[in-house]
CSV table of C-alpha atoms in Angstrom, one decimal:
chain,number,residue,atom,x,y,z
A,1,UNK,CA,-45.0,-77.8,-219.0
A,2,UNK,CA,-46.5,-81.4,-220.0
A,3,UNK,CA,-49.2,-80.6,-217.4
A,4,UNK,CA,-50.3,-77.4,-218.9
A,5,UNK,CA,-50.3,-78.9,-222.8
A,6,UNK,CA,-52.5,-82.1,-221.1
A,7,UNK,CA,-54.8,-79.1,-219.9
A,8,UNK,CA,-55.2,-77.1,-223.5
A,9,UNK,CA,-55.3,-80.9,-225.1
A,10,UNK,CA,-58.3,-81.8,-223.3
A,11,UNK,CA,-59.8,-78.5,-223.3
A,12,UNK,CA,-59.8,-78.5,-226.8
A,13,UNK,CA,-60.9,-81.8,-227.4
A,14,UNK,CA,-63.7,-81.3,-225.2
A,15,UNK,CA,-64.5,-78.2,-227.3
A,16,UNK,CA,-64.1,-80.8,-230.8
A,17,UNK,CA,-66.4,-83.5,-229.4
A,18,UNK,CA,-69.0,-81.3,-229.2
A,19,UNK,CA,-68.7,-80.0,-232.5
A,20,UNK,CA,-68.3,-83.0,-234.0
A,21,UNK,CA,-71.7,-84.6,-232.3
A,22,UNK,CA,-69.8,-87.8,-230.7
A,23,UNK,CA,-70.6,-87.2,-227.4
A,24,UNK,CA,-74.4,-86.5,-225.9
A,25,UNK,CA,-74.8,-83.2,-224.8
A,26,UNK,CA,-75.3,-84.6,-220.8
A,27,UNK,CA,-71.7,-85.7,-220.9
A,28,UNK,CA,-70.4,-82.6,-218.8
A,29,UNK,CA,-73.1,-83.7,-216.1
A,30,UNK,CA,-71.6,-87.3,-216.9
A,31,UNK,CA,-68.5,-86.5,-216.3
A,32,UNK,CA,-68.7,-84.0,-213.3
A,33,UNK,CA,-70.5,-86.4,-211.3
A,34,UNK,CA,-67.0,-88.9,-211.6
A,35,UNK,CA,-65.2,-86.2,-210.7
A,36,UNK,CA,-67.0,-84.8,-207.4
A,37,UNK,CA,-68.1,-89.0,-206.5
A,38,UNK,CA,-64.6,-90.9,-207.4
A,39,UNK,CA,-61.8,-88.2,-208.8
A,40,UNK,CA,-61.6,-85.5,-205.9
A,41,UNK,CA,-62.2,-87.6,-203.2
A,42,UNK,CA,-59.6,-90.5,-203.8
A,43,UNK,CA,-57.1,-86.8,-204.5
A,44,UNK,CA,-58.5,-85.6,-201.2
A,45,UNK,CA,-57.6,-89.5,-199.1
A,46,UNK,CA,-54.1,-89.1,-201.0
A,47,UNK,CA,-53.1,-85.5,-200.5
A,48,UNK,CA,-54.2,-84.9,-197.2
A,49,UNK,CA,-53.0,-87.7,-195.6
A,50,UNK,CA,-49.1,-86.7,-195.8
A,51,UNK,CA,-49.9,-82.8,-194.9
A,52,UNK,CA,-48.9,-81.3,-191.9
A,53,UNK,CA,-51.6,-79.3,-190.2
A,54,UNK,CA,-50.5,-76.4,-189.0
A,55,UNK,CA,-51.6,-72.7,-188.7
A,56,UNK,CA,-49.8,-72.1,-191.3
A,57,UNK,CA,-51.7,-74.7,-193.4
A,58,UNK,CA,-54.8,-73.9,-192.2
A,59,UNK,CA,-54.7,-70.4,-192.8
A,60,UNK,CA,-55.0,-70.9,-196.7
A,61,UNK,CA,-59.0,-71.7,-196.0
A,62,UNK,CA,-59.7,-68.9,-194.9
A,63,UNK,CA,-59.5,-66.8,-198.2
A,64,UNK,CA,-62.2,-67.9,-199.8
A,65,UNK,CA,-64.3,-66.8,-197.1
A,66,UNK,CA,-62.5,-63.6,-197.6
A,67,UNK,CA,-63.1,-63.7,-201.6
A,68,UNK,CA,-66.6,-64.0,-201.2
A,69,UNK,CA,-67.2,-61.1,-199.0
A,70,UNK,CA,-65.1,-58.8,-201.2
A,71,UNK,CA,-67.1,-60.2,-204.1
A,72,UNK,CA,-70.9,-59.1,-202.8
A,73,UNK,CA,-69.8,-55.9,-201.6
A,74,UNK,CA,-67.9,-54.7,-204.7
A,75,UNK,CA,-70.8,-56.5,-207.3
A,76,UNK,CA,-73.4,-54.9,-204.9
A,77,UNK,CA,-71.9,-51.2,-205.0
A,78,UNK,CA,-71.1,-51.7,-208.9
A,79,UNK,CA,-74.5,-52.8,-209.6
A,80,UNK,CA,-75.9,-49.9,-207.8
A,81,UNK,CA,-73.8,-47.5,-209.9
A,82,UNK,CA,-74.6,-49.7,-213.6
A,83,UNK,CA,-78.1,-49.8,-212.6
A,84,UNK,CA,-77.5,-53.4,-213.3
A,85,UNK,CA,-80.5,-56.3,-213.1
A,86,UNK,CA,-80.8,-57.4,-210.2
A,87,UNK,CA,-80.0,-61.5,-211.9
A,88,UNK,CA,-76.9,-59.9,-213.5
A,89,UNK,CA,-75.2,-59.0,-210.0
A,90,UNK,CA,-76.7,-62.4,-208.1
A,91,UNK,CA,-74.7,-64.1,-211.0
A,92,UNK,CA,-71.9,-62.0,-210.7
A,93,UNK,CA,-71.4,-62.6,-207.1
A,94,UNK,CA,-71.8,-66.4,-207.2
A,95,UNK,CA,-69.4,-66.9,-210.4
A,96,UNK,CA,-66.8,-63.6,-209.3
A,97,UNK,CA,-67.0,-65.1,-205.6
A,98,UNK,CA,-65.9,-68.2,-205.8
A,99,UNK,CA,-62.8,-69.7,-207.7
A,100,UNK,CA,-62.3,-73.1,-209.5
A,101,UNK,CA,-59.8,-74.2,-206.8
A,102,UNK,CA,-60.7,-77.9,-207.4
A,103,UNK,CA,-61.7,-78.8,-211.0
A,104,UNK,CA,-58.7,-76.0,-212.4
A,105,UNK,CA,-56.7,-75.1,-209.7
A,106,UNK,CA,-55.5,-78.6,-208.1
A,107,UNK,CA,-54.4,-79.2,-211.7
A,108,UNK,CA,-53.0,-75.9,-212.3
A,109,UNK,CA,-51.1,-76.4,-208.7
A,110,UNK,CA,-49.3,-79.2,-209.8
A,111,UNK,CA,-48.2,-78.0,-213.3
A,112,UNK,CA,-47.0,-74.8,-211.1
A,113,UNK,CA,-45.6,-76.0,-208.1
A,114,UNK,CA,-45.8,-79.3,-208.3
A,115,UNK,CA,-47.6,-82.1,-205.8
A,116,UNK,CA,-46.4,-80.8,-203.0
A,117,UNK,CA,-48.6,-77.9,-203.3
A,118,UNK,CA,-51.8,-80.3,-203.4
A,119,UNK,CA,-52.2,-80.6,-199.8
A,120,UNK,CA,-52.5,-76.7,-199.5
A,121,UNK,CA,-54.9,-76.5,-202.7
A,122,UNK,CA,-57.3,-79.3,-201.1
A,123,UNK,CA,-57.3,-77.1,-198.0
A,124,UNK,CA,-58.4,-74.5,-199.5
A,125,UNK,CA,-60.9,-75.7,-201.7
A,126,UNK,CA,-62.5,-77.9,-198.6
A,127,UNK,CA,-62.3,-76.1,-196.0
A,128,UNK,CA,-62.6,-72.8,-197.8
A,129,UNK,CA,-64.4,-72.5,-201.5
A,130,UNK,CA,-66.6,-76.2,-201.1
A,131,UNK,CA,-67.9,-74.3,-197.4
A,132,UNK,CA,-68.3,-71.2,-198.8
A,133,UNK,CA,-70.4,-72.7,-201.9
A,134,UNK,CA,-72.5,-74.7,-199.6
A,135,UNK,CA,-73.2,-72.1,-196.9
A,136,UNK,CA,-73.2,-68.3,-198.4
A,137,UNK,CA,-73.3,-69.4,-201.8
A,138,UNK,CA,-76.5,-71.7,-201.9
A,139,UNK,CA,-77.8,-68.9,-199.3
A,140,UNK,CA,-77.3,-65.7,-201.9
A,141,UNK,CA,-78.7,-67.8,-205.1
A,142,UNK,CA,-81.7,-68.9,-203.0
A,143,UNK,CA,-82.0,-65.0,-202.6
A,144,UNK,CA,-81.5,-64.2,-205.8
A,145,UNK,CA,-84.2,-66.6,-206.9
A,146,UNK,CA,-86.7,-65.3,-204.5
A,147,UNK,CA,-85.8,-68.4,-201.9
A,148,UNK,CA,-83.7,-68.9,-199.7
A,149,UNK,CA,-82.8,-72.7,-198.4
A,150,UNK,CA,-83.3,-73.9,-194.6
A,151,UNK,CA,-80.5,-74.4,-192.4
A,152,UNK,CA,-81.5,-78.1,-192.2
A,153,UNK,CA,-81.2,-78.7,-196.3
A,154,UNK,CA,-77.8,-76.6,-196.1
A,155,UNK,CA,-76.5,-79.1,-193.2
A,156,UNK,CA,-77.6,-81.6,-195.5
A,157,UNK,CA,-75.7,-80.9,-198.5
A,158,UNK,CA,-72.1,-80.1,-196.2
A,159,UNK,CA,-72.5,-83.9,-194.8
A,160,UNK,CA,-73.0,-85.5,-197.8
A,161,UNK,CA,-70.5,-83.7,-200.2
A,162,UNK,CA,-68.5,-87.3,-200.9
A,163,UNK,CA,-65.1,-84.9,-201.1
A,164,UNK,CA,-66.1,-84.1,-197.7
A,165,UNK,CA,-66.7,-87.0,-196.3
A,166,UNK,CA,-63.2,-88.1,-197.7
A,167,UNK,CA,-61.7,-85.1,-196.5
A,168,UNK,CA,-62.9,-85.8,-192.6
A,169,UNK,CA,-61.6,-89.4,-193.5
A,170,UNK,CA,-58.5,-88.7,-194.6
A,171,UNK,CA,-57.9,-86.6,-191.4
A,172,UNK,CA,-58.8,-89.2,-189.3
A,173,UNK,CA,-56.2,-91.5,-191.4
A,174,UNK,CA,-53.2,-88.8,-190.8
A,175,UNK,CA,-51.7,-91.3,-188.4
A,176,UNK,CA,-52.5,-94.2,-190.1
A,177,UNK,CA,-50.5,-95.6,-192.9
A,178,UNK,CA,-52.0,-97.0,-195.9
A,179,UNK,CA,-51.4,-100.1,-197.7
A,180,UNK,CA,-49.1,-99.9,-200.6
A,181,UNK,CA,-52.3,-101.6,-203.2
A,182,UNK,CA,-54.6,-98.2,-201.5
A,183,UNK,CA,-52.3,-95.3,-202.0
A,184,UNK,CA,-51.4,-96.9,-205.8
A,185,UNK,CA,-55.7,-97.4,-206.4
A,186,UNK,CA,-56.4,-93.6,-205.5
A,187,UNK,CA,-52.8,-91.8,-206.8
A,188,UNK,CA,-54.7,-93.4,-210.2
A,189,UNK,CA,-58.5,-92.5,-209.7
A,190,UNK,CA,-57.0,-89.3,-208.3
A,191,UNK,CA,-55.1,-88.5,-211.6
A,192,UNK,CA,-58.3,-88.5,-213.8
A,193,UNK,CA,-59.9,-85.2,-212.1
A,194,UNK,CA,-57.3,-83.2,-214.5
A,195,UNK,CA,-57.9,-84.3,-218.2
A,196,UNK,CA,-61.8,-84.7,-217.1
A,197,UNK,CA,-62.4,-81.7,-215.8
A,198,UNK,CA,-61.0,-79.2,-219.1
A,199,UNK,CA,-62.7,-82.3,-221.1
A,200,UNK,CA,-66.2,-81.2,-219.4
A,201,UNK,CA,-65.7,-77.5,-219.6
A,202,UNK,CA,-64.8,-77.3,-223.0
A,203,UNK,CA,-67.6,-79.3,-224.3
A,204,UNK,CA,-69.5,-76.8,-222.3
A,205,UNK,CA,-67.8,-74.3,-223.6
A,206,UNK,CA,-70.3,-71.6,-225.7
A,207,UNK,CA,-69.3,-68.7,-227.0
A,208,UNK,CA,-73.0,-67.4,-228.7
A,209,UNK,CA,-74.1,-65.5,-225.3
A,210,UNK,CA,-71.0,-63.5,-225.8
A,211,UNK,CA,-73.2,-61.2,-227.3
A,212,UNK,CA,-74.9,-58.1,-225.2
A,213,UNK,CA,-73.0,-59.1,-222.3
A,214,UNK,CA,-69.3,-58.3,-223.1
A,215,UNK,CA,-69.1,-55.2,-220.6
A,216,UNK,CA,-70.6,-57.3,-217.7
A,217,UNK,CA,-68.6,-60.5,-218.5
A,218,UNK,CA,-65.1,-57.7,-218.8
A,219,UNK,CA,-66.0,-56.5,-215.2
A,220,UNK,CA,-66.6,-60.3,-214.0
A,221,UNK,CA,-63.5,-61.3,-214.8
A,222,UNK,CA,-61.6,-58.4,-214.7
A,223,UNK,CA,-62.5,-58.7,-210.6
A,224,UNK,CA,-62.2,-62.1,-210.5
A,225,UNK,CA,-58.8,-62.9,-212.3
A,226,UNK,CA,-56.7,-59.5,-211.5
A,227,UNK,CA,-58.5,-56.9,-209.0
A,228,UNK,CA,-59.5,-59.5,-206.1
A,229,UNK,CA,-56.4,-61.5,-206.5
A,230,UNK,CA,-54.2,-58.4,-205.8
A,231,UNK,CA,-56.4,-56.8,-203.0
A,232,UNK,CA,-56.1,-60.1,-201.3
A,233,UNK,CA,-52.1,-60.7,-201.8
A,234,UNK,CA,-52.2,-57.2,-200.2
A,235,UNK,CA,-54.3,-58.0,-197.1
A,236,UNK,CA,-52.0,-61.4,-196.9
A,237,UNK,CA,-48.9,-60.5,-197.6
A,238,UNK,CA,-48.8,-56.6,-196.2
A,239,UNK,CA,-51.4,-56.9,-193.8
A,240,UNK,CA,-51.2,-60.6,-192.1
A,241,UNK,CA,-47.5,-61.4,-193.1
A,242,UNK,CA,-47.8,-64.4,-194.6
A,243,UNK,CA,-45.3,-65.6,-196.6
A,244,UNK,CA,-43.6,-68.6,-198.0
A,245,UNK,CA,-44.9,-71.7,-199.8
A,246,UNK,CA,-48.8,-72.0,-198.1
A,247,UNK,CA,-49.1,-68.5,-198.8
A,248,UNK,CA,-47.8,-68.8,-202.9
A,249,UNK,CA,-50.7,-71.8,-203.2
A,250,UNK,CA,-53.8,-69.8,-201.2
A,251,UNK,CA,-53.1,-66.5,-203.0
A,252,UNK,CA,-52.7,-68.7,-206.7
A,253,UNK,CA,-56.0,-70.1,-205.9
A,254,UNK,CA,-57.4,-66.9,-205.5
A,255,UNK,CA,-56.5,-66.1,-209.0
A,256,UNK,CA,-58.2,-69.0,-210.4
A,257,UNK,CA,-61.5,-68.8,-212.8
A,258,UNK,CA,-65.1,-68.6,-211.6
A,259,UNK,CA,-66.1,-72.1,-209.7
A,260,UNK,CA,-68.0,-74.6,-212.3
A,261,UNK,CA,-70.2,-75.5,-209.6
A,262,UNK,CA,-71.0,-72.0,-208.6
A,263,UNK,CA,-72.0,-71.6,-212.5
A,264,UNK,CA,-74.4,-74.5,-212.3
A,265,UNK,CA,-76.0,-73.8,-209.1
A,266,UNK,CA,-76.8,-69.7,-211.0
A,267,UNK,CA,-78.3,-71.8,-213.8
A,268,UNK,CA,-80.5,-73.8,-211.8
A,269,UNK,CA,-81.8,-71.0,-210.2
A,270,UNK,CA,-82.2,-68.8,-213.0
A,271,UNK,CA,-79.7,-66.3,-212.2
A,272,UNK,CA,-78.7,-65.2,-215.4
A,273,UNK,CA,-77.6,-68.0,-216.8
A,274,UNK,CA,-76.1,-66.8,-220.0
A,275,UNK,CA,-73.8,-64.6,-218.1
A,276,UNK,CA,-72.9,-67.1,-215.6
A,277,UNK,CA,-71.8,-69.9,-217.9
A,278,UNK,CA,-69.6,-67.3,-220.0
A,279,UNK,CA,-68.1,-66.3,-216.4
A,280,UNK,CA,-66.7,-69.9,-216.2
A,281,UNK,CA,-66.5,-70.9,-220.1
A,282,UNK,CA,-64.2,-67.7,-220.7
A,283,UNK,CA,-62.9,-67.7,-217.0
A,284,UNK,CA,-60.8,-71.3,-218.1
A,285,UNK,CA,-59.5,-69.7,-221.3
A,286,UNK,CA,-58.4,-66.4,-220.0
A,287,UNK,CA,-57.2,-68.0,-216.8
A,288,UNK,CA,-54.2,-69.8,-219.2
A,289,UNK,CA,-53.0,-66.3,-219.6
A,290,UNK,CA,-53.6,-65.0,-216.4
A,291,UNK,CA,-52.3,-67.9,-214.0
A,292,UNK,CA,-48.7,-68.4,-215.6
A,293,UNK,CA,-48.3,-64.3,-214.6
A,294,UNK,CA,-49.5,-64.3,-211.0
A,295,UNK,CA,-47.1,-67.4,-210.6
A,296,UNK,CA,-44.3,-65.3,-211.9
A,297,UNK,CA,-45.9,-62.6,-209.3
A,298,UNK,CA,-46.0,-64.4,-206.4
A,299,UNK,CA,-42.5,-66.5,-206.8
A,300,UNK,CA,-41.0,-64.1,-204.6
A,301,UNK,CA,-42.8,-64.7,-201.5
């Protein structure tokens, strides 16, 4: 419970500071670039070094392969029927495709389940959603935006993602132990990717593009937080078997809000831009509602 008031306390704040004027409009870029440089990679060293990898740890990454492909083939048919612009379904895909499973959902996992779920959530983000963003997702908004990036610029960006890099570090470090001063230095940097993160998207936060684009930001999230997380516990649970604590994490990750990043990389490319940043800003504050239910949902796996 203190984890989830820390969440609303900074989400708010972040939402007051930029009222009030006392922070430059750049600080969500400010702070963002801590979080994916210093925050998720000293979580990523930390977390991943105590995990077991299994198949039953690995299999968590592959969802958000899995989330992605539902995504495009349900915006596509859906936009077809809306006669929707052609923007308005690139945007859909990127922000309904991919969840916040880093920025939200590692905090979210430990208010939920604790940090032993951690480990699983970094899996799936890493392996899973940060792939997925940096392979499909860069692919589908260069499309979108009349490009489309080169294999060479997309191997690129995988290699030197710094949470990547940490995460290929920190498996190569499973068998080593670390020094008492190290594990103490990044349990610290680690715990800062929470408050910063709901600081950053509520000063981002803007509700005046709510208007003209309620139906289309309704069917956003109403695939992203309910219809995509329940056709994918179905697949898991009725269709794979998979049960237990991995499964509980990979499925509550699928429940989580549109990716921040995914929101920013629409934006850059012009993707409909006002949809895609209500996608994420509304994403976070329905997803308080939404996240303590599927955890009541998926307790008895």
């Amino acid at each position: 419970m203190n984890n989830l008031i820390l969440l609303a306390v900074c989400f708010l704040a972040g939402m007051l500071l930029r009222r009030s004027g006392r922070m430059p409009l750049s600080a969500p870029a400010v702070l963002n670039s801590f979080i994916i440089n210093v925050s998720l990679p000293a979580l990523t060293l930390l977390s991943i070094h105590g995990m077991q990898l299994t198949s039953g740890a690995l299999l968590p990454a592959s969802m958000p392969w899995l989330h992605f492909a539902l995504a495009a083939v349900f915006f596509l048919m859906v936009g077809r029927v809306m006669k929707l612009p052609r923007a308005t379904v690139g945007a859909l895909i990127l922000t309904g495709g991919m969840g916040n499973t880093s920025f939200l959902g590692l905090p979210m996992i430990e208010a939920f389940y604790g940090k032993a779920g951690l480990g699983y959530g970094i899996m799936v983000d890493q392996f899973g959603s940060f792939m997925v963003l940096s392979t499909l997702g860069i692919t589908v908004a260069g499309f979108y935006s009349d490009g489309a990036p080169s294999a060479g610029a997309i191997l690129k960006r995988i290699v030197l993602f710094p949470p990547f890099i940490s995460l290929l570090a920190a498996l190569l470090l499973i068998g080593v132990d670390y020094p008492s001063w190290l594990t103490a230095v990044l349990q610290r940097l680690g715990d800062t990717l929470a408050p910063l993160a709901l600081l950053s998207v509520g000063f981002a936060f803007q509700p005046g593009h709510l208007a003209g684009n309620g139906r289309r930001l309704a069917l956003g999230l109403g695939f992203k937080l309910i219809l995509a997380p329940l056709i994918l516990a179905l697949f898991y649970v009725y269709g794979l078997g998979a049960h237990g604590f991995s499964a509980q994490i990979m499925l509550f990750e699928a429940a989580m809000p549109p990716m921040i990043t995914a929101g920013i990389i629409a934006s850059e490319h012009d993707i409909d831009p006002p949809l895609a940043g209500l996608m994420v800003a509304f994403g976070v504050v329905f997803s308080f509602v939404t996240l303590p239910l599927w955890r009541l949902v998926l307790g008895g796996l």
